[in-house]
Amino acid sequence: MGDIDPAFVQEQEHRPKLSIIEAQGIPEIDLSPLFHHQAPNPSAIDALVKEIGSACKEWGFFQVINHGVPLSLRQKLEEASRLFFSQSLEEKRKVARDAINPTGYYDTEHTKNVRDWKEVFDFVSQDPTLIPLNSDENDDRVTQVTNHSPQHPPQFRAIIEEYIKEVEKLAFKLLELIALSLGLEAKRFQEFFKDQTSTIRLNHYPPCPYPDLALGVGRHKDPGALTILAQDEVGGLEVKRKSDQEWVLVKPIPDAYIINLGDIIQVWSNDVYESVEHRVTVNSEKERFSIPLFFYPAHYTEVKPLEELTNEESPPKYRPYNLGKFLVNRKSSNFAKKKVENIQIHHFKIGQKDSTIEV
């Protein structure tokens, strides 16, 4: 990426600090009670639910170990990811994504209108996936998103598909624990994922000679329900700690997954749980790889606070919004720099003055 292009330079207030604060206290949760018994142990599950609830409330982030996803499968995908990104730019761009089909290779994404120091390969969980044609609320047309199948590395598509199946099993288990922690039925969220629009992303962050100016991914909150992240040993993920609003580094734990709540859980829970801001710093010497699964419901989902969690004393804090339209609108800023903030869930907060948004 050569000398730094001004497009990568963060505003002074958002530039990373080179003195790193390591996150103390981000919960590490052992999921073995879900897997290591002939029959579930009710008291162990209850303890797990409390742990999850506390992590969601205090951090919005946690790490899980003994999660049931085969390590060999993760290693296979990590190796395939390295092989894919090691190709020439010309080869990678043969499977480039665009504004019409948002899967495949991409290296000019923006977050908060600043270009990210990264390249990615996106792949939808269900092929094809239906999404709205545009963000117009009065237009019901949909379009199909399909996956690219690169020639190299061999079996790339099959490896990704096998990995997605295993990580989605984990996602559904986590949704059950989160539902129980909110006092809901375990399967309460499952109905929303019948025609899910989930995406897996392979991230590559090349070494950056200006780690004090640029970010791998700028500050943001995830718009989905859950994000399940595999990161390598290099690290770089920073979370804004709720207690003091400081940026703290999430130290990699070998073979663990980092879980963070997305905006949809925040709205469903009526702000009982919060989607937390995070970002990715870059390293001047080492490249970094990570693999997030963004777990999304169906495009036609009307996202709103759940009836079971609202009443006269705690009325709904958000107006309903259509997920597909919201995402199409929000992702349009990936391709063109906007003059104003792109759409966020706070624009749907009841009783709060709407900020200017660009549709």
CSV table of C-alpha atoms in Angstrom, one decimal:
chain,number,residue,atom,x,y,z
A,1,MET,CA,0.0,0.0,0.0
A,2,GLY,CA,3.1,2.3,-0.2
A,3,ASP,CA,3.2,5.8,1.3
A,4,ILE,CA,0.0,6.6,3.1
A,5,ASP,CA,-2.8,8.1,1.1
A,6,PRO,CA,-4.8,10.8,3.0
A,7,ALA,CA,-7.9,8.6,2.6
A,8,PHE,CA,-6.5,6.3,5.3
A,9,VAL,CA,-5.7,9.1,7.8
A,10,GLN,CA,-8.0,9.2,10.9
A,11,GLU,CA,-9.1,12.4,12.4
A,12,GLN,CA,-6.8,13.4,15.3
A,13,GLU,CA,-9.3,12.4,18.0
A,14,HIS,CA,-9.7,8.9,16.5
A,15,ARG,CA,-6.1,8.0,16.0
A,16,PRO,CA,-4.8,4.9,17.9
A,17,LYS,CA,-2.6,5.4,20.9
A,18,LEU,CA,0.7,3.6,20.6
A,19,SER,CA,0.7,2.9,24.3
A,20,ILE,CA,-1.6,-0.1,24.6
A,21,ILE,CA,-4.0,-0.8,27.5
A,22,GLU,CA,-4.6,-4.5,27.7
A,23,ALA,CA,-8.2,-5.4,28.6
A,24,GLN,CA,-8.4,-6.7,32.1
A,25,GLY,CA,-11.6,-8.5,32.8
A,26,ILE,CA,-13.1,-9.3,29.4
A,27,PRO,CA,-14.8,-12.5,30.4
A,28,GLU,CA,-13.5,-15.9,29.2
A,29,ILE,CA,-16.4,-18.3,29.2
A,30,ASP,CA,-16.0,-22.1,29.1
A,31,LEU,CA,-18.8,-23.6,27.1
A,32,SER,CA,-18.0,-27.2,28.0
A,33,PRO,CA,-21.2,-27.7,30.0
A,34,LEU,CA,-23.0,-27.6,26.6
A,35,PHE,CA,-20.9,-30.4,25.2
A,36,HIS,CA,-19.3,-32.7,27.7
A,37,HIS,CA,-22.2,-34.4,29.4
A,38,GLN,CA,-24.5,-37.2,28.4
A,39,ALA,CA,-27.4,-35.1,29.6
A,40,PRO,CA,-27.2,-31.3,30.3
A,41,ASN,CA,-26.4,-30.4,33.9
A,42,PRO,CA,-29.1,-27.9,34.8
A,43,SER,CA,-27.0,-26.1,37.5
A,44,ALA,CA,-24.0,-25.9,35.2
A,45,ILE,CA,-26.2,-24.4,32.4
A,46,ASP,CA,-27.8,-21.9,34.9
A,47,ALA,CA,-24.3,-20.8,35.9
A,48,LEU,CA,-23.3,-20.4,32.2
A,49,VAL,CA,-26.4,-18.3,31.6
A,50,LYS,CA,-25.5,-16.0,34.5
A,51,GLU,CA,-22.0,-15.7,33.2
A,52,ILE,CA,-23.2,-14.8,29.7
A,53,GLY,CA,-25.7,-12.3,31.1
A,54,SER,CA,-23.1,-10.6,33.1
A,55,ALA,CA,-20.6,-10.4,30.2
A,56,CYS,CA,-23.3,-9.0,27.9
A,57,LYS,CA,-24.3,-6.4,30.5
A,58,GLU,CA,-20.8,-5.3,31.6
A,59,TRP,CA,-18.8,-5.6,28.3
A,60,GLY,CA,-20.9,-6.5,25.3
A,61,PHE,CA,-17.9,-8.7,24.5
A,62,PHE,CA,-16.6,-12.0,25.7
A,63,GLN,CA,-14.3,-14.9,24.6
A,64,VAL,CA,-15.4,-18.5,24.6
A,65,ILE,CA,-13.4,-21.7,24.9
A,66,ASN,CA,-14.4,-25.3,24.6
A,67,HIS,CA,-16.9,-24.1,22.0
A,68,GLY,CA,-17.4,-27.2,19.9
A,69,VAL,CA,-15.9,-25.9,16.6
A,70,PRO,CA,-13.2,-28.3,15.4
A,71,LEU,CA,-9.8,-26.7,15.6
A,72,SER,CA,-8.6,-28.6,12.5
A,73,LEU,CA,-11.4,-26.9,10.5
A,74,ARG,CA,-10.4,-23.5,11.7
A,75,GLN,CA,-6.8,-24.1,10.9
A,76,LYS,CA,-7.7,-25.3,7.4
A,77,LEU,CA,-9.6,-22.1,6.7
A,78,GLU,CA,-6.9,-19.9,8.2
A,79,GLU,CA,-4.3,-21.5,5.8
A,80,ALA,CA,-6.7,-21.1,2.8
A,81,SER,CA,-7.2,-17.5,3.7
A,82,ARG,CA,-3.4,-16.9,3.8
A,83,LEU,CA,-3.0,-18.6,0.4
A,84,PHE,CA,-5.8,-16.6,-1.2
A,85,PHE,CA,-4.4,-13.2,0.0
A,86,SER,CA,-0.9,-14.1,-1.0
A,87,GLN,CA,-1.9,-14.0,-4.7
A,88,SER,CA,-1.3,-11.0,-7.0
A,89,LEU,CA,-3.8,-8.2,-6.9
A,90,GLU,CA,-4.8,-9.0,-10.4
A,91,GLU,CA,-5.7,-12.6,-9.4
A,92,LYS,CA,-7.7,-11.5,-6.4
A,93,ARG,CA,-9.6,-8.9,-8.4
A,94,LYS,CA,-10.9,-11.6,-10.7
A,95,VAL,CA,-13.4,-12.3,-7.9
A,96,ALA,CA,-14.0,-8.7,-6.9
A,97,ARG,CA,-17.2,-7.6,-5.2
A,98,ASP,CA,-19.1,-4.6,-6.4
A,99,ALA,CA,-22.2,-2.6,-5.5
A,100,ILE,CA,-24.5,-5.1,-7.2
A,101,ASN,CA,-23.1,-8.4,-5.8
A,102,PRO,CA,-21.5,-7.6,-2.4
A,103,THR,CA,-19.5,-10.8,-2.1
A,104,GLY,CA,-15.9,-11.6,-3.0
A,105,TYR,CA,-12.6,-9.6,-2.8
A,106,TYR,CA,-12.5,-5.9,-1.8
A,107,ASP,CA,-9.7,-3.6,-0.7
A,108,THR,CA,-11.2,-0.1,-0.6
A,109,GLU,CA,-13.8,-0.3,2.2
A,110,HIS,CA,-14.5,2.8,4.3
A,111,THR,CA,-15.6,2.9,7.9
A,112,LYS,CA,-17.0,6.2,9.2
A,113,ASN,CA,-15.9,7.7,5.8
A,114,VAL,CA,-12.2,6.8,6.3
A,115,ARG,CA,-10.6,4.1,4.3
A,116,ASP,CA,-9.6,0.9,6.2
A,117,TRP,CA,-6.1,-0.5,6.0
A,118,LYS,CA,-7.2,-4.0,5.0
A,119,GLU,CA,-8.4,-6.3,2.2
A,120,VAL,CA,-11.3,-8.7,2.6
A,121,PHE,CA,-13.1,-11.7,1.0
A,122,ASP,CA,-16.8,-11.9,1.7
A,123,PHE,CA,-19.0,-15.0,1.4
A,124,VAL,CA,-22.7,-15.4,2.3
A,125,SER,CA,-23.8,-18.2,4.5
A,126,GLN,CA,-26.8,-19.1,2.3
A,127,ASP,CA,-26.2,-19.2,-1.5
A,128,PRO,CA,-28.2,-17.5,-2.9
A,129,THR,CA,-29.2,-14.9,-0.2
A,130,LEU,CA,-32.1,-12.6,-0.9
A,131,ILE,CA,-31.7,-8.9,0.0
A,132,PRO,CA,-33.6,-5.7,-1.0
A,133,LEU,CA,-32.7,-4.3,-4.4
A,134,ASN,CA,-32.4,-0.8,-2.8
A,135,SER,CA,-33.1,1.2,0.4
A,136,ASP,CA,-36.4,2.7,-0.8
A,137,GLU,CA,-39.1,1.8,1.7
A,138,ASN,CA,-41.7,1.7,-1.0
A,139,ASP,CA,-39.9,-0.7,-3.3
A,140,ASP,CA,-40.5,-4.4,-2.4
A,141,ARG,CA,-38.1,-5.8,-5.1
A,142,VAL,CA,-35.3,-8.1,-4.0
A,143,THR,CA,-32.1,-9.3,-5.6
A,144,GLN,CA,-30.0,-12.5,-5.2
A,145,VAL,CA,-26.5,-12.4,-3.7
A,146,THR,CA,-24.3,-15.3,-4.8
A,147,ASN,CA,-20.8,-16.4,-3.9
A,148,HIS,CA,-17.7,-16.3,-5.9
A,149,SER,CA,-15.6,-19.4,-6.3
A,150,PRO,CA,-11.9,-18.5,-6.7
A,151,GLN,CA,-9.7,-21.0,-8.6
A,152,HIS,CA,-7.1,-20.8,-5.9
A,153,PRO,CA,-6.6,-22.1,-3.3
A,154,PRO,CA,-8.1,-25.5,-4.1
A,155,GLN,CA,-11.3,-26.4,-2.4
A,156,PHE,CA,-11.6,-22.8,-1.1
A,157,ARG,CA,-15.4,-22.7,-1.3
A,158,ALA,CA,-15.9,-26.2,0.2
A,159,ILE,CA,-13.6,-25.3,3.2
A,160,ILE,CA,-15.6,-22.0,3.8
A,161,GLU,CA,-18.9,-23.8,3.6
A,162,GLU,CA,-17.9,-26.5,6.1
A,163,TYR,CA,-16.6,-23.9,8.5
A,164,ILE,CA,-19.7,-21.8,8.4
A,165,LYS,CA,-21.9,-24.8,9.3
A,166,GLU,CA,-19.9,-25.4,12.5
A,167,VAL,CA,-19.7,-21.8,13.5
A,168,GLU,CA,-23.4,-21.3,13.0
A,169,LYS,CA,-24.1,-24.2,15.4
A,170,LEU,CA,-22.1,-22.2,18.0
A,171,ALA,CA,-24.1,-19.0,17.1
A,172,PHE,CA,-27.4,-20.7,17.7
A,173,LYS,CA,-26.2,-22.1,21.1
A,174,LEU,CA,-25.0,-18.6,22.1
A,175,LEU,CA,-28.4,-17.1,21.1
A,176,GLU,CA,-30.1,-19.6,23.3
A,177,LEU,CA,-27.9,-18.6,26.3
A,178,ILE,CA,-28.4,-14.9,25.6
A,179,ALA,CA,-32.2,-15.4,25.4
A,180,LEU,CA,-32.3,-17.3,28.7
A,181,SER,CA,-30.2,-14.6,30.3
A,182,LEU,CA,-32.9,-12.1,29.3
A,183,GLY,CA,-35.6,-14.3,30.8
A,184,LEU,CA,-36.9,-15.4,27.4
A,185,GLU,CA,-37.5,-18.9,26.0
A,186,ALA,CA,-34.3,-20.5,24.8
A,187,LYS,CA,-35.4,-20.7,21.2
A,188,ARG,CA,-36.9,-17.1,21.2
A,189,PHE,CA,-34.5,-15.8,18.5
A,190,GLN,CA,-34.5,-18.8,16.3
A,191,GLU,CA,-37.5,-17.8,14.2
A,192,PHE,CA,-35.7,-14.7,12.8
A,193,PHE,CA,-33.0,-16.8,11.2
A,194,LYS,CA,-35.0,-19.0,8.9
A,195,ASP,CA,-33.9,-17.1,5.8
A,196,GLN,CA,-30.7,-15.7,7.4
A,197,THR,CA,-28.5,-13.2,5.6
A,198,SER,CA,-25.3,-14.0,7.5
A,199,THR,CA,-21.9,-13.3,6.0
A,200,ILE,CA,-18.4,-14.7,6.7
A,201,ARG,CA,-15.5,-12.4,6.1
A,202,LEU,CA,-11.8,-13.2,5.7
A,203,ASN,CA,-9.7,-10.2,6.7
A,204,HIS,CA,-6.1,-9.5,5.9
A,205,TYR,CA,-4.4,-6.5,7.5
A,206,PRO,CA,-1.0,-5.9,5.8
A,207,PRO,CA,1.9,-4.3,7.8
A,208,CYS,CA,1.3,-0.5,7.9
A,209,PRO,CA,4.2,1.9,8.3
A,210,TYR,CA,1.8,4.5,9.9
A,211,PRO,CA,0.1,2.7,12.8
A,212,ASP,CA,-0.3,6.0,14.5
A,213,LEU,CA,-2.4,7.5,11.7
A,214,ALA,CA,-4.4,4.6,10.1
A,215,LEU,CA,-6.7,1.9,11.4
A,216,GLY,CA,-7.4,-1.6,10.0
A,217,VAL,CA,-11.1,-0.9,10.7
A,218,GLY,CA,-12.3,2.4,12.1
A,219,ARG,CA,-14.5,2.7,15.2
A,220,HIS,CA,-17.9,1.1,14.7
A,221,LYS,CA,-20.7,-1.1,16.1
A,222,ASP,CA,-21.8,-4.2,14.3
A,223,PRO,CA,-25.3,-4.0,12.9
A,224,GLY,CA,-26.1,-7.7,13.1
A,225,ALA,CA,-27.2,-9.9,16.0
A,226,LEU,CA,-23.9,-11.5,16.9
A,227,THR,CA,-20.3,-11.5,15.6
A,228,ILE,CA,-18.2,-14.6,16.1
A,229,LEU,CA,-14.5,-13.8,15.5
A,230,ALA,CA,-11.4,-16.0,15.1
A,231,GLN,CA,-8.3,-13.8,15.4
A,232,ASP,CA,-4.7,-14.8,15.0
A,233,GLU,CA,-1.9,-14.4,17.6
A,234,VAL,CA,-0.9,-10.9,16.3
A,235,GLY,CA,-4.0,-9.2,17.8
A,236,GLY,CA,-5.2,-5.7,17.2
A,237,LEU,CA,-8.9,-5.7,18.1
A,238,GLU,CA,-9.7,-2.9,20.6
A,239,VAL,CA,-12.9,-2.5,22.5
A,240,LYS,CA,-14.3,0.7,24.0
A,241,ARG,CA,-14.6,-0.2,27.7
A,242,LYS,CA,-18.0,0.8,29.0
A,243,SER,CA,-16.8,1.7,32.5
A,244,ASP,CA,-14.5,4.5,31.4
A,245,GLN,CA,-14.7,4.8,27.5
A,246,GLU,CA,-11.0,3.8,27.2
A,247,TRP,CA,-9.9,1.8,24.1
A,248,VAL,CA,-8.5,-1.5,25.4
A,249,LEU,CA,-6.8,-4.4,23.5
A,250,VAL,CA,-8.5,-7.8,23.4
A,251,LYS,CA,-5.6,-10.2,24.0
A,252,PRO,CA,-5.8,-13.3,21.7
A,253,ILE,CA,-6.5,-16.5,23.5
A,254,PRO,CA,-5.3,-19.5,21.4
A,255,ASP,CA,-8.3,-21.3,19.7
A,256,ALA,CA,-10.9,-19.1,21.4
A,257,TYR,CA,-13.6,-17.1,19.7
A,258,ILE,CA,-14.4,-13.5,20.5
A,259,ILE,CA,-18.1,-12.8,20.7
A,260,ASN,CA,-19.7,-9.4,20.5
A,261,LEU,CA,-23.3,-8.3,20.6
A,262,GLY,CA,-24.6,-6.4,17.6
A,263,ASP,CA,-27.2,-3.6,17.3
A,264,ILE,CA,-30.0,-6.1,16.8
A,265,ILE,CA,-29.6,-7.6,20.2
A,266,GLN,CA,-29.4,-4.1,21.7
A,267,VAL,CA,-32.8,-3.3,20.1
A,268,TRP,CA,-34.4,-6.6,20.8
A,269,SER,CA,-33.4,-6.3,24.5
A,270,ASN,CA,-34.6,-2.7,24.6
A,271,ASP,CA,-31.2,-1.5,25.7
A,272,VAL,CA,-30.8,-4.1,28.5
A,273,TYR,CA,-27.7,-5.1,26.5
A,274,GLU,CA,-25.6,-2.8,24.4
A,275,SER,CA,-23.7,-3.2,21.1
A,276,VAL,CA,-20.2,-1.9,22.0
A,277,GLU,CA,-17.9,0.2,19.8
A,278,HIS,CA,-14.7,-1.5,18.6
A,279,ARG,CA,-11.9,-1.0,16.1
A,280,VAL,CA,-8.8,-2.7,14.7
A,281,THR,CA,-5.3,-1.3,15.0
A,282,VAL,CA,-2.5,-2.1,12.5
A,283,ASN,CA,1.0,-3.4,13.0
A,284,SER,CA,4.1,-1.8,11.4
A,285,GLU,CA,5.9,-5.2,11.2
A,286,LYS,CA,3.4,-8.0,11.1
A,287,GLU,CA,0.5,-8.8,8.9
A,288,ARG,CA,-2.7,-9.9,10.7
A,289,PHE,CA,-5.5,-12.3,9.7
A,290,SER,CA,-9.0,-12.7,11.2
A,291,ILE,CA,-12.3,-14.4,10.3
A,292,PRO,CA,-15.6,-12.9,11.6
A,293,LEU,CA,-19.0,-14.5,11.0
A,294,PHE,CA,-21.6,-11.8,11.1
A,295,PHE,CA,-24.9,-13.5,12.2
A,296,TYR,CA,-27.9,-11.7,10.6
A,297,PRO,CA,-31.6,-12.6,10.5
A,298,ALA,CA,-33.7,-12.6,7.3
A,299,HIS,CA,-33.8,-9.4,5.2
A,300,TYR,CA,-37.6,-9.0,5.9
A,301,THR,CA,-37.1,-9.0,9.7
A,302,GLU,CA,-38.8,-6.0,11.4
A,303,VAL,CA,-36.3,-5.2,14.2
A,304,LYS,CA,-38.0,-3.8,17.3
A,305,PRO,CA,-37.9,-4.3,21.1
A,306,LEU,CA,-39.4,-7.6,22.0
A,307,GLU,CA,-42.9,-7.5,23.6
A,308,GLU,CA,-41.7,-9.6,26.6
A,309,LEU,CA,-39.1,-7.0,27.5
A,310,THR,CA,-41.4,-3.9,27.3
A,311,ASN,CA,-44.2,-2.7,29.5
A,312,GLU,CA,-45.7,0.5,30.8
A,313,GLU,CA,-42.7,1.1,33.1
A,314,SER,CA,-40.2,0.1,30.4
A,315,PRO,CA,-41.8,1.2,27.1
A,316,PRO,CA,-40.1,0.5,23.7
A,317,LYS,CA,-37.0,2.7,23.1
A,318,TYR,CA,-36.8,2.1,19.3
A,319,ARG,CA,-39.1,2.5,16.4
A,320,PRO,CA,-39.2,-0.7,14.2
A,321,TYR,CA,-37.0,-0.8,11.2
A,322,ASN,CA,-36.7,-3.2,8.3
A,323,LEU,CA,-33.3,-5.0,8.5
A,324,GLY,CA,-32.7,-5.4,4.8
A,325,LYS,CA,-33.4,-1.8,3.9
A,326,PHE,CA,-31.3,-0.6,6.9
A,327,LEU,CA,-28.3,-2.7,5.7
A,328,VAL,CA,-28.5,-1.8,2.1
A,329,ASN,CA,-28.6,1.9,3.1
A,330,ARG,CA,-25.7,1.5,5.6
A,331,LYS,CA,-23.4,-0.6,3.3
A,332,SER,CA,-23.7,2.0,0.5
A,333,SER,CA,-21.0,4.0,2.3
A,334,ASN,CA,-18.6,1.2,1.5
A,335,PHE,CA,-18.4,2.3,-2.1
A,336,ALA,CA,-18.8,6.1,-1.9
A,337,LYS,CA,-17.6,8.5,0.8
A,338,LYS,CA,-20.7,10.3,2.2
A,339,LYS,CA,-20.9,13.8,3.4
A,340,VAL,CA,-22.9,12.8,6.5
A,341,GLU,CA,-23.0,9.9,9.0
A,342,ASN,CA,-24.5,6.8,7.5
A,343,ILE,CA,-27.5,5.2,9.2
A,344,GLN,CA,-27.3,3.9,12.7
A,345,ILE,CA,-29.8,2.4,15.2
A,346,HIS,CA,-29.8,5.6,17.2
A,347,HIS,CA,-31.6,7.2,14.3
A,348,PHE,CA,-34.6,5.0,15.4
A,349,LYS,CA,-34.4,5.9,19.1
A,350,ILE,CA,-37.8,7.1,20.3
A,351,GLY,CA,-37.9,10.6,21.7
A,352,GLN,CA,-34.4,11.4,20.3
A,353,LYS,CA,-33.9,14.0,17.7
A,354,ASP,CA,-32.9,12.4,14.4
A,355,SER,CA,-29.5,13.3,13.1
A,356,THR,CA,-29.1,14.0,9.4
A,357,ILE,CA,-28.7,10.8,7.5
A,358,GLU,CA,-28.1,10.2,3.8
A,359,VAL,CA,-30.3,7.6,2.2
